[in-house]
Tab-separated table of C-alpha atoms in Angstrom:
chain	number	residue	atom	x	y	z
A	1445	UNK	CA	25.125	66.315	106.364
A	1446	UNK	CA	21.544	67.182	105.467
A	1447	UNK	CA	20.683	69.961	102.970
A	1448	UNK	CA	17.129	71.054	102.147
A	1449	UNK	CA	15.589	73.499	99.676
A	1450	UNK	CA	11.949	74.450	98.915
A	1451	UNK	CA	11.142	71.549	96.518
A	1452	UNK	CA	13.306	68.522	97.327
A	1453	UNK	CA	15.111	66.857	100.141
A	1454	UNK	CA	18.742	65.865	99.596
A	1455	UNK	CA	20.513	63.299	101.587
A	1456	UNK	CA	24.297	62.883	101.671
A	1457	UNK	CA	25.502	59.363	102.136
A	1458	UNK	CA	28.818	58.284	103.546
A	1459	UNK	CA	30.459	58.369	100.151
A	1460	UNK	CA	29.542	61.966	99.625
A	1461	UNK	CA	26.994	61.485	96.781
A	1462	UNK	CA	23.509	62.943	96.938
A	1463	UNK	CA	20.286	60.926	96.362
A	1464	UNK	CA	17.005	62.476	95.313
A	1465	UNK	CA	14.019	61.017	97.093
A	1466	UNK	CA	10.654	61.522	95.215
A	1467	UNK	CA	7.712	62.865	96.988
A	1468	UNK	CA	4.080	61.641	96.795
A	1469	UNK	CA	3.285	63.351	93.401
A	1470	UNK	CA	5.934	61.363	91.574
A	1471	UNK	CA	4.586	58.163	92.993
A	1472	UNK	CA	1.151	58.975	91.546
A	1473	UNK	CA	2.591	59.556	88.057
A	1474	UNK	CA	4.391	56.240	88.096
A	1475	UNK	CA	1.283	54.480	89.263
A	1476	UNK	CA	-0.854	56.016	86.512
A	1477	UNK	CA	1.702	55.111	83.850
A	1478	UNK	CA	1.905	51.551	85.098
A	1479	UNK	CA	-1.862	51.140	85.104
A	1480	UNK	CA	-2.155	52.683	81.608
A	1481	UNK	CA	0.512	50.354	80.242
A	1482	UNK	CA	-1.230	47.337	81.738
A	1483	UNK	CA	-4.560	48.443	80.228
A	1484	UNK	CA	-3.038	49.050	76.788
A	1485	UNK	CA	-1.295	45.704	76.806
A	1486	UNK	CA	-4.487	44.026	77.973
A	1487	UNK	CA	-6.417	45.743	75.148
A	1488	UNK	CA	-3.882	44.605	72.590
A	1489	UNK	CA	-4.030	41.082	73.928
A	1490	UNK	CA	-7.807	41.168	73.960
A	1491	UNK	CA	-7.858	42.589	70.403
A	1492	UNK	CA	-5.664	39.843	69.104
A	1493	UNK	CA	-7.621	37.187	70.997
A	1494	UNK	CA	-10.889	38.452	69.518
A	1495	UNK	CA	-9.219	38.955	66.094
A	1496	UNK	CA	-7.896	35.393	66.250
A	1497	UNK	CA	-11.205	33.945	67.367
A	1498	UNK	CA	-13.049	35.742	64.543
A	1499	UNK	CA	-10.517	34.717	61.886
A	1500	UNK	CA	-10.245	31.136	63.000
A	1501	UNK	CA	-13.968	30.551	63.287
A	1502	UNK	CA	-15.091	32.483	60.181
A	1503	UNK	CA	-16.350	30.634	57.092
A	1504	UNK	CA	-16.017	33.732	54.955
A	1505	UNK	CA	-13.255	35.068	52.747
A	1506	UNK	CA	-10.782	37.403	54.437
A	1507	UNK	CA	-10.790	41.137	53.855
A	1508	UNK	CA	-8.368	42.289	51.181
A	1509	UNK	CA	-8.934	39.478	48.667
A	1510	UNK	CA	-10.082	40.377	45.153
A	1511	UNK	CA	-10.816	38.311	42.044
A	1512	UNK	CA	-10.252	40.153	38.785
A	1513	UNK	CA	-10.246	43.405	40.806
A	1514	UNK	CA	-13.670	42.560	42.223
A	1515	UNK	CA	-13.783	42.738	46.048
A	1516	UNK	CA	-15.037	39.510	47.598
A	1517	UNK	CA	-14.069	40.335	51.209
A	1518	UNK	CA	-16.401	38.883	53.818
A	1519	UNK	CA	-18.333	36.710	51.348
A	1520	UNK	CA	-19.021	33.001	51.486
A	1521	UNK	CA	-17.827	30.848	48.588
A	1522	UNK	CA	-21.301	30.741	47.064
A	1523	UNK	CA	-21.776	34.507	47.448
A	1524	UNK	CA	-18.370	35.145	45.889
A	1525	UNK	CA	-19.070	32.859	42.909
A	1526	UNK	CA	-22.404	34.551	42.275
A	1527	UNK	CA	-20.903	38.041	42.536
A	1528	UNK	CA	-17.973	37.265	40.214
A	1529	UNK	CA	-20.295	35.619	37.671
A	1530	UNK	CA	-22.588	38.616	37.701
A	1531	UNK	CA	-19.793	41.199	37.450
A	1532	UNK	CA	-17.811	39.384	34.743
A	1533	UNK	CA	-20.871	38.569	32.663
A	1534	UNK	CA	-21.844	42.242	32.743
A	1535	UNK	CA	-18.476	43.025	31.165
A	1536	UNK	CA	-18.527	40.208	28.605
A	1537	UNK	CA	-20.628	40.878	25.474
A	1538	UNK	CA	-21.728	37.859	23.504
A	1539	UNK	CA	-19.536	38.780	20.532
A	1540	UNK	CA	-16.086	40.146	19.814
A	1541	UNK	CA	-16.096	42.680	16.976
A	1542	UNK	CA	-13.242	42.596	14.464
A	1543	UNK	CA	-12.560	44.944	11.557
A	1544	UNK	CA	-10.312	45.207	8.514
A	1545	UNK	CA	-10.623	48.514	6.666
A	1546	UNK	CA	-14.385	48.800	6.000
A	1547	UNK	CA	-15.014	45.103	6.583
A	1548	UNK	CA	-16.462	44.142	9.979
A	1549	UNK	CA	-17.311	40.773	11.475
A	1550	UNK	CA	-17.873	39.189	14.878
A	1551	UNK	CA	-16.757	36.129	16.785
A	1552	UNK	CA	-19.200	34.604	19.243
A	1553	UNK	CA	-17.761	33.771	22.683
A	1554	UNK	CA	-19.978	30.698	22.646
A	1555	UNK	CA	-18.458	29.708	19.306
A	1556	UNK	CA	-14.939	29.620	20.790
A	1557	UNK	CA	-16.160	28.284	24.179
A	1558	UNK	CA	-14.670	31.191	26.161
A	1559	UNK	CA	-15.221	30.756	29.934
A	1560	UNK	CA	-13.515	31.881	33.138
A	1561	UNK	CA	-12.886	29.242	35.828
A	1562	UNK	CA	-14.462	31.353	38.543
A	1563	UNK	CA	-15.104	28.475	40.920
A	1564	UNK	CA	-11.408	27.547	41.086
A	1565	UNK	CA	-10.462	31.195	41.716
A	1566	UNK	CA	-12.948	31.434	44.588
A	1567	UNK	CA	-11.664	28.142	45.992
A	1568	UNK	CA	-8.165	29.627	45.959
A	1569	UNK	CA	-9.379	32.724	47.784
A	1570	UNK	CA	-11.113	30.543	50.353
A	1571	UNK	CA	-7.999	28.418	50.742
A	1572	UNK	CA	-5.901	31.551	51.435
A	1573	UNK	CA	-8.460	32.568	54.049
A	1574	UNK	CA	-8.526	29.254	55.904
A	1575	UNK	CA	-5.172	27.507	55.457
A	1576	UNK	CA	-2.637	27.065	58.305
A	1577	UNK	CA	-2.924	27.152	62.102
A	1578	UNK	CA	-4.471	30.054	64.056
A	1579	UNK	CA	-1.232	32.044	64.185
A	1580	UNK	CA	-0.674	31.635	60.414
A	1581	UNK	CA	-4.253	32.658	59.746
A	1582	UNK	CA	-3.792	35.765	61.922
A	1583	UNK	CA	-0.593	36.682	60.104
A	1584	UNK	CA	-2.342	36.260	56.732
A	1585	UNK	CA	-5.202	38.474	57.851
A	1586	UNK	CA	-2.759	41.136	59.088
A	1587	UNK	CA	-0.814	41.077	55.819
A	1588	UNK	CA	-4.030	41.518	53.836
A	1589	UNK	CA	-4.776	44.695	55.760
A	1590	UNK	CA	-1.873	46.386	53.951
A	1591	UNK	CA	-1.226	44.144	50.915
A	1592	UNK	CA	-4.357	43.062	49.044
A	1593	UNK	CA	-4.404	39.929	46.864
A	1594	UNK	CA	-5.955	39.987	43.367
A	1595	UNK	CA	-6.587	36.535	41.885
A	1596	UNK	CA	-6.903	36.222	38.109
A	1597	UNK	CA	-9.185	33.280	37.163
A	1598	UNK	CA	-8.019	30.921	34.444
A	1599	UNK	CA	-9.555	31.632	31.010
A	1600	UNK	CA	-10.451	28.627	28.906
A	1601	UNK	CA	-10.807	29.042	25.119
A	1602	UNK	CA	-11.106	26.354	22.462
A	1603	UNK	CA	-8.018	27.297	20.465
A	1604	UNK	CA	-8.856	24.908	17.626
A	1605	UNK	CA	-12.297	26.475	17.231
A	1606	UNK	CA	-10.734	29.942	17.316
A	1607	UNK	CA	-8.222	28.883	14.652
A	1608	UNK	CA	-11.030	27.627	12.406
A	1609	UNK	CA	-13.023	30.847	12.856
A	1610	UNK	CA	-10.026	33.036	12.011
A	1611	UNK	CA	-9.180	30.925	8.951
A	1612	UNK	CA	-12.767	31.319	7.803
A	1613	UNK	CA	-12.627	35.094	8.343
A	1614	UNK	CA	-9.410	35.194	6.318
A	1615	UNK	CA	-11.219	33.755	3.293
A	1616	UNK	CA	-13.994	36.346	3.617
A	1617	UNK	CA	-11.892	39.491	3.638
A	1618	UNK	CA	-13.068	41.527	0.613
A	1619	UNK	CA	-9.516	41.977	-0.654
A	1620	UNK	CA	-8.143	38.623	0.467
A	1621	UNK	CA	-5.761	36.555	-1.595
A	1622	UNK	CA	-7.310	34.470	-4.375
A	1623	UNK	CA	-5.379	31.321	-5.095
A	1624	UNK	CA	-4.843	30.051	-8.603
A	1625	UNK	CA	-7.252	27.263	-9.410
A	1626	UNK	CA	-9.217	25.370	-12.000
A	1627	UNK	CA	-12.601	23.806	-12.551
A	1628	UNK	CA	-14.224	21.615	-15.177
A	1629	UNK	CA	-17.267	22.853	-17.070
A	1630	UNK	CA	-18.783	20.466	-19.585
A	1631	UNK	CA	-15.866	19.344	-21.760
A	1632	UNK	CA	-13.514	22.181	-20.865
A	1633	UNK	CA	-10.958	22.862	-18.145
A	1634	UNK	CA	-10.989	26.468	-16.933
A	1635	UNK	CA	-7.740	27.659	-15.295
A	1636	UNK	CA	-7.939	30.877	-13.251
A	1637	UNK	CA	-4.814	32.806	-12.186
A	1638	UNK	CA	-4.772	34.019	-8.588
A	1639	UNK	CA	-4.518	37.471	-7.029
A	1640	UNK	CA	-2.297	38.776	-4.224
A	1641	UNK	CA	-4.039	39.936	-1.083
A	1642	UNK	CA	-4.035	40.019	2.723
A	1643	UNK	CA	-4.600	36.999	4.942
A	1644	UNK	CA	-5.249	36.890	8.673
A	1645	UNK	CA	-2.184	36.372	10.868
A	1646	UNK	CA	-3.936	33.621	12.757
A	1647	UNK	CA	-1.489	32.977	15.605
A	1648	UNK	CA	-1.086	36.676	16.341
A	1649	UNK	CA	-4.841	37.236	16.275
A	1650	UNK	CA	-5.398	34.280	18.595
A	1651	UNK	CA	-3.112	35.861	21.183
A	1652	UNK	CA	-4.738	39.291	20.744
A	1653	UNK	CA	-8.249	37.879	21.151
A	1654	UNK	CA	-7.348	35.690	24.126
A	1655	UNK	CA	-5.678	38.673	25.820
A	1656	UNK	CA	-8.677	40.912	25.090
A	1657	UNK	CA	-11.100	38.393	26.558
A	1658	UNK	CA	-8.885	37.774	29.586
A	1659	UNK	CA	-8.581	41.518	30.290
A	1660	UNK	CA	-12.213	42.194	29.343
A	1661	UNK	CA	-10.856	44.994	27.165
A	1662	UNK	CA	-12.960	44.287	24.072
A	1663	UNK	CA	-16.186	45.612	25.570
A	1664	UNK	CA	-17.834	48.192	23.305
A	1665	UNK	CA	-14.796	48.290	21.017
A	1666	UNK	CA	-13.538	46.725	17.785
A	1667	UNK	CA	-10.271	44.841	17.351
A	1668	UNK	CA	-8.310	45.460	14.172
A	1669	UNK	CA	-7.539	42.257	12.274
A	1670	UNK	CA	-3.813	41.646	11.942
A	1671	UNK	CA	-3.041	40.682	8.330
A	1672	UNK	CA	-0.100	40.063	6.040
A	1673	UNK	CA	0.154	40.107	2.254
A	1674	UNK	CA	0.518	36.825	0.395
A	1675	UNK	CA	0.983	35.923	-3.253
A	1676	UNK	CA	-1.032	33.131	-4.903
A	1677	UNK	CA	0.570	29.805	-5.656
A	1678	UNK	CA	1.944	29.615	-9.208
A	1679	UNK	CA	-0.071	27.630	-11.752
A	1680	UNK	CA	1.426	24.138	-12.000
A	1681	UNK	CA	0.171	22.639	-15.282
A	1682	UNK	CA	1.834	19.275	-14.644
A	1683	UNK	CA	0.139	18.995	-11.247
A	1684	UNK	CA	-3.251	19.942	-12.734
A	1685	UNK	CA	-2.861	17.340	-15.454
A	1686	UNK	CA	-1.962	14.655	-12.906
A	1687	UNK	CA	-5.025	15.548	-10.848
A	1688	UNK	CA	-7.585	15.491	-13.662
A	1689	UNK	CA	-6.163	12.641	-15.730
A	1690	UNK	CA	-8.115	9.418	-15.325
A	1691	UNK	CA	-7.701	6.093	-17.031
A	1692	UNK	CA	-10.963	4.547	-18.259
A	1693	UNK	CA	-12.143	1.468	-16.373
A	1694	UNK	CA	-14.063	-1.330	-18.101
A	1695	UNK	CA	-17.392	-2.510	-16.721
A	1696	UNK	CA	-17.602	-6.126	-15.571
A	1697	UNK	CA	-19.728	-8.501	-13.526
A	1698	UNK	CA	-19.180	-11.428	-11.215
A	1699	UNK	CA	-21.387	-14.474	-10.631
A	1700	UNK	CA	-20.233	-15.494	-7.165
A	1701	UNK	CA	-21.226	-13.216	-5.618
A	1702	UNK	CA	-23.444	-11.878	-8.370
A	1703	UNK	CA	-22.607	-8.216	-8.876
A	1704	UNK	CA	-22.283	-5.658	-11.668
A	1705	UNK	CA	-19.480	-3.089	-11.660
A	1706	UNK	CA	-20.157	-0.017	-13.784
A	1707	UNK	CA	-17.591	1.367	-16.192
A	1708	UNK	CA	-15.754	4.599	-15.502
A	1709	UNK	CA	-14.866	7.079	-18.194
A	1710	UNK	CA	-11.363	8.466	-18.360
A	1711	UNK	CA	-10.407	12.118	-18.805
A	1712	UNK	CA	-7.443	13.923	-20.369
A	1713	UNK	CA	-6.332	17.191	-21.963
A	1714	UNK	CA	-7.329	17.365	-25.600
A	1715	UNK	CA	-4.060	19.214	-26.287
A	1716	UNK	CA	-0.560	18.546	-24.981
A	1717	UNK	CA	0.730	19.743	-21.611
A	1718	UNK	CA	3.297	21.888	-23.418
A	1719	UNK	CA	0.585	23.594	-25.422
A	1720	UNK	CA	-1.233	24.449	-22.197
A	1721	UNK	CA	1.966	25.904	-20.715
A	1722	UNK	CA	2.526	28.022	-23.822
A	1723	UNK	CA	-1.062	29.237	-23.570
A	1724	UNK	CA	-0.486	30.433	-19.986
A	1725	UNK	CA	2.737	32.170	-20.972
A	1726	UNK	CA	1.180	33.957	-23.943
A	1727	UNK	CA	-0.255	36.799	-21.857
A	1728	UNK	CA	-2.225	37.666	-18.744
A	1729	UNK	CA	-5.911	36.718	-18.834
A	1730	UNK	CA	-8.657	36.308	-16.258
A	1731	UNK	CA	-9.003	32.654	-17.275
A	1732	UNK	CA	-7.623	30.125	-19.712
A	1733	UNK	CA	-9.726	27.426	-21.420
A	1734	UNK	CA	-8.256	23.983	-22.071
A	1735	UNK	CA	-10.313	21.506	-24.156
A	1736	UNK	CA	-10.817	18.066	-22.600
A	1737	UNK	CA	-11.558	14.668	-24.042
A	1738	UNK	CA	-13.460	11.760	-22.545
A	1739	UNK	CA	-11.616	8.452	-22.649
A	1740	UNK	CA	-14.175	5.723	-23.243
A	1741	UNK	CA	-13.478	2.234	-21.857
A	1742	UNK	CA	-13.549	-0.810	-24.090
A	1743	UNK	CA	-16.502	-2.261	-22.173
A	1744	UNK	CA	-19.252	0.099	-20.995
A	1745	UNK	CA	-21.896	-0.834	-18.454
A	1746	UNK	CA	-24.560	-1.016	-21.142
A	1747	UNK	CA	-22.421	-3.588	-22.974
A	1748	UNK	CA	-22.664	-6.125	-20.158
A	1749	UNK	CA	-24.679	-9.081	-21.434
A	1750	UNK	CA	-28.037	-10.323	-20.289
A	1751	UNK	CA	-26.322	-13.121	-18.339
A	1752	UNK	CA	-25.643	-10.544	-15.628
A	1753	UNK	CA	-29.386	-9.793	-15.374
A	1754	UNK	CA	-30.978	-13.214	-15.081
A	1755	UNK	CA	-34.448	-12.281	-13.796
A	1756	UNK	CA	-37.360	-10.653	-15.581
A	1757	UNK	CA	-38.764	-7.763	-13.526
A	1758	UNK	CA	-41.468	-6.094	-15.643
A	1759	UNK	CA	-42.722	-5.385	-19.162
A	1760	UNK	CA	-45.129	-3.049	-20.944
A	1761	UNK	CA	-46.058	-2.352	-24.564
A	1762	UNK	CA	-48.121	0.090	-26.585
A	1763	UNK	CA	-49.337	-0.010	-30.201
A	1764	UNK	CA	-48.513	2.416	-32.999
A	1765	UNK	CA	-49.615	2.949	-36.605
A	1766	UNK	CA	-46.984	1.422	-38.893
A	1767	UNK	CA	-48.276	3.408	-41.875
A	1768	UNK	CA	-46.944	6.654	-40.372
A	1769	UNK	CA	-43.324	6.102	-41.365
A	1770	UNK	CA	-41.916	9.396	-40.083
A	1771	UNK	CA	-43.442	8.866	-36.662
A	1772	UNK	CA	-42.210	5.256	-36.639
A	1773	UNK	CA	-38.691	6.513	-37.428
A	1774	UNK	CA	-38.850	8.838	-34.432
A	1775	UNK	CA	-40.024	5.994	-32.173
A	1776	UNK	CA	-37.128	3.776	-33.249
A	1777	UNK	CA	-34.512	6.529	-32.853
A	1778	UNK	CA	-35.605	7.233	-29.279
A	1779	UNK	CA	-35.959	3.549	-28.389
A	1780	UNK	CA	-32.488	2.715	-29.737
A	1781	UNK	CA	-30.976	5.379	-27.483
A	1782	UNK	CA	-32.508	3.706	-24.430
A	1783	UNK	CA	-32.132	0.069	-25.461
A	1784	UNK	CA	-29.518	-1.706	-23.311
A	1785	UNK	CA	-29.326	0.996	-20.653
A	1786	UNK	CA	-28.080	-0.286	-17.287
A	1787	UNK	CA	-29.113	1.657	-14.215
A	1788	UNK	CA	-27.099	1.074	-11.050
A	1789	UNK	CA	-28.789	1.013	-7.610
A	1790	UNK	CA	-29.655	4.552	-6.508
A	1791	UNK	CA	-28.978	5.958	-9.991
A	1792	UNK	CA	-31.559	8.252	-11.644
A	1793	UNK	CA	-32.595	7.845	-15.273
A	1794	UNK	CA	-33.335	11.013	-17.281
A	1795	UNK	CA	-35.173	10.489	-20.552
A	1796	UNK	CA	-33.930	13.756	-22.070
A	1797	UNK	CA	-30.355	13.078	-21.039
A	1798	UNK	CA	-30.315	9.570	-22.506
A	1799	UNK	CA	-32.261	10.299	-25.687
A	1800	UNK	CA	-30.723	13.710	-26.261
A	1801	UNK	CA	-31.883	16.682	-28.293
A	1802	UNK	CA	-34.266	15.845	-31.103
A	1803	UNK	CA	-32.689	17.344	-34.238
A	1804	UNK	CA	-32.690	16.876	-37.996
A	1805	UNK	CA	-29.014	15.952	-37.772
A	1806	UNK	CA	-29.940	13.123	-35.400
A	1807	UNK	CA	-32.400	11.814	-38.013
A	1808	UNK	CA	-35.700	12.915	-36.464
A	1809	UNK	CA	-38.699	13.598	-38.702
A	1810	UNK	CA	-41.729	15.871	-38.576
A	1811	UNK	CA	-44.759	14.164	-37.016
A	1812	UNK	CA	-47.856	15.047	-35.008
A	1813	UNK	CA	-47.309	16.676	-31.586
A	1814	UNK	CA	-49.474	18.490	-29.024
A	1815	UNK	CA	-48.605	22.171	-28.731
A	1816	UNK	CA	-50.559	25.123	-27.350
A	1817	UNK	CA	-53.749	23.107	-27.208
A	1818	UNK	CA	-53.467	21.993	-30.831
A	1819	UNK	CA	-52.225	19.008	-32.795
A	1820	UNK	CA	-49.518	20.155	-35.192
A	1821	UNK	CA	-46.490	18.768	-36.968
A	1822	UNK	CA	-43.287	18.983	-34.961
A	1823	UNK	CA	-39.753	17.604	-35.134
A	1824	UNK	CA	-39.503	14.335	-33.241
A	1825	UNK	CA	-43.258	13.885	-32.959
A	1826	UNK	CA	-44.275	10.574	-31.453
A	1827	UNK	CA	-41.367	9.980	-29.067
A	1828	UNK	CA	-43.674	10.637	-26.090
A	1829	UNK	CA	-45.071	7.169	-26.825
A	1830	UNK	CA	-41.629	5.798	-25.963
A	1831	UNK	CA	-41.485	7.744	-22.676
A	1832	UNK	CA	-45.056	6.644	-21.896
A	1833	UNK	CA	-44.306	2.972	-22.547
A	1834	UNK	CA	-41.182	3.154	-20.393
A	1835	UNK	CA	-43.130	4.935	-17.641
A	1836	UNK	CA	-45.566	2.048	-17.377
A	1837	UNK	CA	-42.813	-0.585	-17.382
A	1838	UNK	CA	-41.136	1.362	-14.559
A	1839	UNK	CA	-44.383	1.474	-12.593
A	1840	UNK	CA	-44.692	-2.330	-12.763
A	1841	UNK	CA	-41.042	-2.690	-11.705
A	1842	UNK	CA	-41.985	-0.792	-8.527
A	1843	UNK	CA	-39.326	1.871	-9.099
A	1844	UNK	CA	-39.544	5.437	-7.767
A	1845	UNK	CA	-40.928	8.070	-10.131
A	1846	UNK	CA	-38.949	11.315	-9.796
A	1847	UNK	CA	-40.513	13.482	-12.511
A	1848	UNK	CA	-43.495	12.898	-14.794
A	1849	UNK	CA	-45.879	15.172	-16.756
A	1850	UNK	CA	-49.073	14.302	-18.583
A	1851	UNK	CA	-50.030	15.408	-22.124
A	1852	UNK	CA	-52.432	18.243	-22.894
A	1853	UNK	CA	-54.829	15.650	-24.350
A	1854	UNK	CA	-55.300	12.001	-23.470
A	1855	UNK	CA	-53.136	10.199	-26.068
A	1856	UNK	CA	-54.489	7.432	-28.237
A	1857	UNK	CA	-51.902	4.888	-27.045
A	1858	UNK	CA	-52.490	5.201	-23.259
A	1859	UNK	CA	-55.337	5.767	-20.825
A	1860	UNK	CA	-55.692	8.951	-18.774
A	1861	UNK	CA	-53.098	8.985	-16.003
A	1862	UNK	CA	-50.866	6.426	-17.724
A	1863	UNK	CA	-48.919	8.751	-20.062
A	1864	UNK	CA	-45.630	10.658	-19.692
A	1865	UNK	CA	-44.847	13.552	-22.013
A	1866	UNK	CA	-41.376	14.967	-22.653
A	1867	UNK	CA	-40.071	18.222	-24.131
A	1868	UNK	CA	-36.336	18.636	-24.399
A	1869	UNK	CA	-35.093	21.344	-22.042
A	1870	UNK	CA	-38.358	21.815	-20.140
A	1871	UNK	CA	-40.243	18.577	-19.427
A	1872	UNK	CA	-38.507	15.331	-18.530
A	1873	UNK	CA	-39.362	11.838	-17.376
A	1874	UNK	CA	-37.112	10.656	-14.540
A	1875	UNK	CA	-37.083	7.647	-12.264
A	1876	UNK	CA	-34.685	6.068	-9.789
A	1877	UNK	CA	-33.514	2.467	-9.472
A	1878	UNK	CA	-34.580	1.772	-5.889
A	1879	UNK	CA	-33.681	-1.905	-6.103
A	1880	UNK	CA	-30.545	-3.399	-4.543
A	1881	UNK	CA	-29.210	-4.683	-7.875
A	1882	UNK	CA	-28.691	-2.970	-11.253
A	1883	UNK	CA	-31.445	-3.162	-13.852
A	1884	UNK	CA	-31.093	-3.486	-17.604
A	1885	UNK	CA	-33.682	-1.896	-19.897
A	1886	UNK	CA	-34.360	-3.371	-23.306
A	1887	UNK	CA	-36.830	-2.067	-25.856
A	1888	UNK	CA	-37.982	-2.716	-29.376
A	1889	UNK	CA	-40.171	-0.970	-31.948
A	1890	UNK	CA	-41.431	-3.380	-34.567
A	1891	UNK	CA	-44.589	-4.601	-36.262
A	1892	UNK	CA	-46.773	-1.911	-34.636
A	1893	UNK	CA	-45.653	-2.699	-31.113
A	1894	UNK	CA	-43.370	-0.559	-28.869
A	1895	UNK	CA	-42.203	-2.700	-25.956
A	1896	UNK	CA	-40.018	-2.244	-22.886
A	1897	UNK	CA	-38.642	-5.029	-20.696
A	1898	UNK	CA	-36.756	-4.534	-17.417
A	1899	UNK	CA	-34.378	-7.209	-16.106
A	1900	UNK	CA	-32.345	-7.534	-12.959
A	1901	UNK	CA	-32.109	-9.855	-9.963
A	1902	UNK	CA	-35.111	-10.890	-7.922
A	1903	UNK	CA	-34.912	-9.838	-4.293
A	1904	UNK	CA	-35.944	-11.687	-1.145
A	1905	UNK	CA	-39.333	-9.990	-1.174
A	1906	UNK	CA	-40.966	-9.310	-4.530
A	1907	UNK	CA	-44.402	-7.692	-4.538
A	1908	UNK	CA	-47.142	-8.135	-7.070
A	1909	UNK	CA	-47.792	-4.727	-8.633
A	1910	UNK	CA	-51.173	-3.518	-9.814
A	1911	UNK	CA	-51.634	-0.163	-11.575
A	1912	UNK	CA	-55.089	1.391	-11.730
A	1913	UNK	CA	-56.207	4.747	-13.068
A	1914	UNK	CA	-59.639	6.249	-13.190
A	1915	UNK	CA	-61.295	9.444	-14.339
A	1916	UNK	CA	-62.455	11.369	-11.282
A	1917	UNK	CA	-64.370	14.087	-13.135
A	1918	UNK	CA	-65.219	15.232	-16.630
A	1919	UNK	CA	-66.419	18.587	-17.884
A	1920	UNK	CA	-66.873	20.070	-21.314
A	1921	UNK	CA	-63.336	21.404	-21.134
A	1922	UNK	CA	-61.333	19.074	-18.892
A	1923	UNK	CA	-60.796	15.491	-17.831
A	1924	UNK	CA	-59.342	14.778	-14.355
A	1925	UNK	CA	-57.814	11.445	-13.415
A	1926	UNK	CA	-55.945	9.719	-10.592
A	1927	UNK	CA	-53.490	6.823	-10.827
A	1928	UNK	CA	-52.643	4.344	-8.028
A	1929	UNK	CA	-49.962	1.714	-7.568
A	1930	UNK	CA	-50.927	-1.123	-5.234
A	1931	UNK	CA	-48.480	-3.682	-3.832
A	1932	UNK	CA	-49.647	-7.089	-2.641
A	1933	UNK	CA	-47.805	-10.033	-1.098
A	1934	UNK	CA	-49.346	-13.496	-0.886
A	1935	UNK	CA	-52.717	-12.001	-1.772
A	1936	UNK	CA	-52.579	-9.378	1.000
A	1937	UNK	CA	-52.423	-5.649	0.222
A	1938	UNK	CA	-49.234	-4.143	1.616
A	1939	UNK	CA	-49.312	-0.622	0.229
A	1940	UNK	CA	-51.298	1.641	-2.067
A	1941	UNK	CA	-49.926	4.970	-3.281
A	1942	UNK	CA	-51.070	7.763	-5.552
A	1943	UNK	CA	-48.725	8.033	-8.534
A	1944	UNK	CA	-50.256	11.107	-10.148
A	1945	UNK	CA	-53.290	13.349	-10.427
A	1946	UNK	CA	-53.644	14.574	-14.002
A	1947	UNK	CA	-55.791	17.074	-15.883
A	1948	UNK	CA	-56.334	16.924	-19.663
A	1949	UNK	CA	-58.054	19.160	-22.158
A	1950	UNK	CA	-60.961	17.836	-24.127
A	1951	UNK	CA	-60.512	17.602	-27.920
């Protein structure tokens, strides 16, 4: 049976069910939907094809990749390295500022060799962007659209250098711990008790500084120094005694090979260890003074015989007036102090140190001296003749002159430029043994003749030494001179040097 209304046609089949048959409008809707679906799917396919082609053929870093929160999307490796360098360097001052109370100091990044491995981080970003097949690359790119990646470059710091810097800072804190200690001054041992104070917690500060540099969080700020209180080490008298005690060592020489070995003085407390301990326990002081004593060896270097110094090196003598007994006494006292002196290679001789202070107790007499432009009587007068005679012997031995002064007036016993004056505490005569073997100095003052001889061991090359001095100008008030030392070998001049330029007053 067929039933029909205004909008649709109904057909009854043999089973009695009705079937709705669409008209032309419905067919149009289905067609439009089908075409739209095909277009959308085609667009999606085209999008992914283009997306895949772009991703798989790009030499740049994918979108969504950051290094230290710096966006490097779409950059080449070189562009990314340059950008990261520029951005990080702009956030990295040259110094890290540290403070402890009112004390402030800095640590240079260069000093601790702090650097970020930016190139490796960029390589990692590039590897993420290019690794895998085209499907894997597409999946990575899609993931990055919603989940960015932030790569933290490795920070390299020289931990040993940082440790050394922090240990140094610890010693410079104004209120830092002061350890107990001691030092020797002349013939006394000075023991100083310590003081409690803060020290840098080095390991903790290393971690704080490394973290601050890694996070770039120290810019325009100061890091507080982590410290802890420490007490000084207790004073150990037994340990101090063991450290300073030295047995004296005798001087000796050998002939094969020929060599001289200088003596060594010993050192010890001049009071017992128990007395020192009682002194420290008697009350709190800023320092405690312990007297010391020098232990002299049985054989000193100066006692080594002439057999150890087989070769004559140089000599020089000056004349003196034997009728002036006080002056002669002074000459002999000074000469006896020097006689037998052995000077090791590289060692410096000081006239004032060897001869010592000129005093009445030492036996010195009043004799003529130059002072303030006048000739007056003075204690120890005349001993400058000994320093002058030695000076000339040293010149002929071709040794280095370290310190030398001329007199106010040209002395009677030496020409201008050939004298050496001495004043204890202010003017000295010094020279250095520049030879490869020790020298021994002998001197005598007798029968109007003051003489110095220098002995040692002849070297492979020994020069002939010539000393010349001449007056360069003379006025009514002054005499100027110059002194040369000339070295010759086999008749040929090797070297000529100026020893001194001197100015004297006219009598």
